[in-house]
Structures are given as C-alpha cells and as structure tokens.
PDB file of C-alpha atoms in Angstrom:
ATOM      1  CA  MET A   1      57.183  38.306 180.927  1.00  0.00           C
ATOM      2  CA  SER A   2      60.323  40.324 180.545  1.00  0.00           C
ATOM      3  CA  THR A   3      63.671  38.681 181.119  1.00  0.00           C
ATOM      4  CA  SER A   4      65.063  41.660 183.027  1.00  0.00           C
ATOM      5  CA  GLU A   5      62.519  41.386 185.841  1.00  0.00           C
ATOM      6  CA  SER A   6      62.279  37.619 186.243  1.00  0.00           C
ATOM      7  CA  GLY A   7      65.839  36.743 185.264  1.00  0.00           C
ATOM      8  CA  THR A   8      67.579  38.662 188.023  1.00  0.00           C
ATOM      9  CA  PRO A   9      69.176  36.266 190.486  1.00  0.00           C
ATOM     10  CA  SER A  10      68.992  36.972 194.185  1.00  0.00           C
ATOM     11  CA  LEU A  11      71.985  37.648 196.392  1.00  0.00           C
ATOM     12  CA  VAL A  12      71.904  34.062 197.708  1.00  0.00           C
ATOM     13  CA  GLU A  13      71.979  32.703 194.158  1.00  0.00           C
ATOM     14  CA  ARG A  14      74.927  34.904 193.250  1.00  0.00           C
ATOM     15  CA  ILE A  15      76.857  33.886 196.360  1.00  0.00           C
ATOM     16  CA  LEU A  16      76.154  30.189 195.754  1.00  0.00           C
ATOM     17  CA  ALA A  17      77.186  30.466 192.112  1.00  0.00           C
ATOM     18  CA  PHE A  18      80.431  32.271 192.901  1.00  0.00           C
ATOM     19  CA  ALA A  19      81.272  29.980 195.824  1.00  0.00           C
ATOM     20  CA  SER A  20      80.609  26.761 193.925  1.00  0.00           C
ATOM     21  CA  LEU A  21      82.569  27.943 190.894  1.00  0.00           C
ATOM     22  CA  SER A  22      85.501  29.099 193.041  1.00  0.00           C
ATOM     23  CA  ILE A  23      85.622  25.951 195.142  1.00  0.00           C
ATOM     24  CA  ILE A  24      85.394  23.621 192.144  1.00  0.00           C
ATOM     25  CA  ALA A  25      88.132  25.590 190.341  1.00  0.00           C
ATOM     26  CA  ALA A  26      90.359  25.438 193.429  1.00  0.00           C
ATOM     27  CA  ALA A  27      89.747  21.703 193.737  1.00  0.00           C
ATOM     28  CA  LEU A  28      90.662  21.071 190.114  1.00  0.00           C
ATOM     29  CA  LEU A  29      93.753  23.262 190.369  1.00  0.00           C
ATOM     30  CA  SER A  30      94.917  21.495 193.527  1.00  0.00           C
ATOM     31  CA  PHE A  31      94.266  18.130 191.885  1.00  0.00           C
ATOM     32  CA  PHE A  32      96.528  19.029 188.969  1.00  0.00           C
ATOM     33  CA  VAL A  33      99.206  20.415 191.308  1.00  0.00           C
ATOM     34  CA  THR A  34      99.083  17.192 193.320  1.00  0.00           C
ATOM     35  CA  LEU A  35      99.291  15.125 190.157  1.00  0.00           C
ATOM     36  CA  ILE A  36     102.230  17.022 188.678  1.00  0.00           C
ATOM     37  CA  ILE A  37     104.252  17.176 191.903  1.00  0.00           C
ATOM     38  CA  GLY A  38     103.430  13.571 192.752  1.00  0.00           C
ATOM     39  CA  LEU A  39     104.726  12.376 189.403  1.00  0.00           C
ATOM     40  CA  ASN A  40     107.989  14.282 189.792  1.00  0.00           C
ATOM     41  CA  ASP A  41     108.789  13.776 193.477  1.00  0.00           C
ATOM     42  CA  ARG A  42     106.711  11.385 195.576  1.00  0.00           C
ATOM     43  CA  GLN A  43     108.596  12.201 198.766  1.00  0.00           C
ATOM     44  CA  ALA A  44     107.633  15.881 198.487  1.00  0.00           C
ATOM     45  CA  MET A  45     103.966  14.929 198.767  1.00  0.00           C
ATOM     46  CA  ALA A  46     104.463  13.776 202.368  1.00  0.00           C
ATOM     47  CA  GLU A  47     105.935  16.980 203.765  1.00  0.00           C
ATOM     48  CA  GLY A  48     105.338  20.710 203.876  1.00  0.00           C
ATOM     49  CA  TRP A  49     102.161  22.253 202.502  1.00  0.00           C
ATOM     50  CA  LEU A  50     101.429  19.599 199.891  1.00  0.00           C
ATOM     51  CA  PRO A  51      99.253  17.410 202.149  1.00  0.00           C
ATOM     52  CA  VAL A  52      96.988  20.455 202.560  1.00  0.00           C
ATOM     53  CA  VAL A  53      96.796  20.837 198.777  1.00  0.00           C
ATOM     54  CA  TYR A  54      95.963  17.150 198.508  1.00  0.00           C
ATOM     55  CA  GLY A  55      93.233  17.573 201.131  1.00  0.00           C
ATOM     56  CA  ILE A  56      91.752  20.460 199.180  1.00  0.00           C
ATOM     57  CA  SER A  57      91.577  18.300 196.081  1.00  0.00           C
ATOM     58  CA  ILE A  58      89.776  15.548 198.007  1.00  0.00           C
ATOM     59  CA  TYR A  59      87.226  17.555 200.008  1.00  0.00           C
ATOM     60  CA  ALA A  60      86.591  20.688 197.952  1.00  0.00           C
ATOM     61  CA  LEU A  61      85.163  19.031 194.846  1.00  0.00           C
ATOM     62  CA  PRO A  62      82.272  17.254 196.608  1.00  0.00           C
ATOM     63  CA  PHE A  63      81.572  20.390 198.649  1.00  0.00           C
ATOM     64  CA  GLY A  64      81.496  22.459 195.452  1.00  0.00           C
ATOM     65  CA  PHE A  65      79.015  20.060 193.893  1.00  0.00           C
ATOM     66  CA  VAL A  66      76.810  20.248 196.994  1.00  0.00           C
ATOM     67  CA  LEU A  67      76.810  24.033 196.623  1.00  0.00           C
ATOM     68  CA  LEU A  68      75.954  23.627 192.945  1.00  0.00           C
ATOM     69  CA  ILE A  69      72.975  21.406 193.792  1.00  0.00           C
ATOM     70  CA  ALA A  70      71.866  23.948 196.409  1.00  0.00           C
ATOM     71  CA  LEU A  71      72.060  26.655 193.733  1.00  0.00           C
ATOM     72  CA  LEU A  72      69.878  24.595 191.417  1.00  0.00           C
ATOM     73  CA  ILE A  73      67.295  24.053 194.148  1.00  0.00           C
ATOM     74  CA  VAL A  74      67.172  27.742 195.104  1.00  0.00           C
ATOM     75  CA  THR A  75      66.879  28.799 191.462  1.00  0.00           C
ATOM     76  CA  GLN A  76      64.089  26.335 190.710  1.00  0.00           C
ATOM     77  CA  ARG A  77      62.129  27.433 193.780  1.00  0.00           C
ATOM     78  CA  ARG A  78      62.397  31.087 192.669  1.00  0.00           C
ATOM     79  CA  ARG A  79      61.271  30.248 189.140  1.00  0.00           C
ATOM     80  CA  LYS A  80      58.360  28.217 190.463  1.00  0.00           C
ATOM     81  CA  ARG A  81      57.220  31.160 192.608  1.00  0.00           C
ATOM     82  CA  GLU A  82      57.538  33.525 189.660  1.00  0.00           C
ATOM     83  CA  LEU A  83      55.523  31.254 187.385  1.00  0.00           C
ATOM     84  CA  ALA A  84      52.822  30.834 190.030  1.00  0.00           C
ATOM     85  CA  ALA A  85      52.598  34.592 190.525  1.00  0.00           C
ATOM     86  CA  GLU A  86      52.458  35.138 186.771  1.00  0.00           C
ATOM     87  CA  ALA A  87      49.769  32.492 186.314  1.00  0.00           C
ATOM     88  CA  GLU A  88      47.721  34.027 189.119  1.00  0.00           C
ATOM     89  CA  GLY A  89      48.080  37.450 187.518  1.00  0.00           C
ATOM     90  CA  HIS A  90      46.914  36.111 184.163  1.00  0.00           C
ATOM     91  CA  SER A  91      43.916  34.325 185.670  1.00  0.00           C
ATOM     92  CA  ALA A  92      42.867  37.435 187.604  1.00  0.00           C
ATOM     93  CA  ALA A  93      43.141  39.556 184.462  1.00  0.00           C
ATOM     94  CA  ALA A  94      41.152  37.018 182.451  1.00  0.00           C
ATOM     95  CA  GLY A  95      38.417  36.951 185.104  1.00  0.00           C
ATOM     96  CA  LYS A  96      38.062  40.740 184.994  1.00  0.00           C
ATOM     97  CA  ARG A  97      37.820  40.798 181.204  1.00  0.00           C
ATOM     98  CA  SER A  98      35.225  38.087 180.861  1.00  0.00           C
ATOM     99  CA  GLY A  99      32.927  39.384 183.563  1.00  0.00           C
ATOM    100  CA  ASN A 100      30.732  36.876 185.367  1.00  0.00           C
ATOM    101  CA  PRO A 101      29.799  34.187 182.843  1.00  0.00           C
ATOM    102  CA  LYS A 102      27.582  32.273 185.298  1.00  0.00           C
ATOM    103  CA  ARG A 103      25.028  35.056 185.655  1.00  0.00           C
ATOM    104  CA  LYS A 104      21.797  34.312 183.822  1.00  0.00           C
ATOM    105  CA  THR A 105      19.402  36.934 182.582  1.00  0.00           C
ATOM    106  CA  ARG A 106      15.712  36.514 183.125  1.00  0.00           C
ATOM    107  CA  GLY A 107      13.430  37.578 180.447  1.00  0.00           C
TER     108      GLY A 107
END
C-alpha cells in the first residue's frame, strides 16, 4: 500500500482540519486577550467589543473540539474502508493464485 494513494485526505477532512485548528486558535487568542485586558482594566471588559471577545473564548473552544472529534471520526471511517478494500483485494488475488483447492481428482 503506497502512502500517496491512501494517505490523501478528502476535501471534508481538509475543511474540518482547517476549521478546527482556526477556531481553537481564535479561542485561545481571545482567552489570552480577555485575560490580559481583564487584569489591567476590569471595567473595560464590560463595554465595547470585549464582551464579544469573551464570548468567543467561551464558545469557540468546545466547538473547535467538536470539529476535531468529527475529523477523527471521518478519518477513521475512511481508513476502515481503505483497509477493507485492500483486504478484499488481497483475498481475491490469493484465491486466483491458489486455484480451487477443494477440487479432488479421481484416479
């Protein structure tokens, strides 16, 4: 089995990987922004755009992990299909090489 044929991720896998990575990075960045601004000026956290940043840090991280779990499920299903197809190909090739071992000759 070559890694170039079986290792290519599908478009869905690429989108899930990019989305989960981006969302988790945004959540961590907004968490640190909230932490730094909250330590310096607590009153600033209650006004302007900072409540939105705080909301991103709360909701984006779990959503990113859900996307990451979905990516793992999609990838494992693809690998399972590939292994089943490969095993079926090997068993068909082995059956052709060995002939019909159950046939008896009369003599």
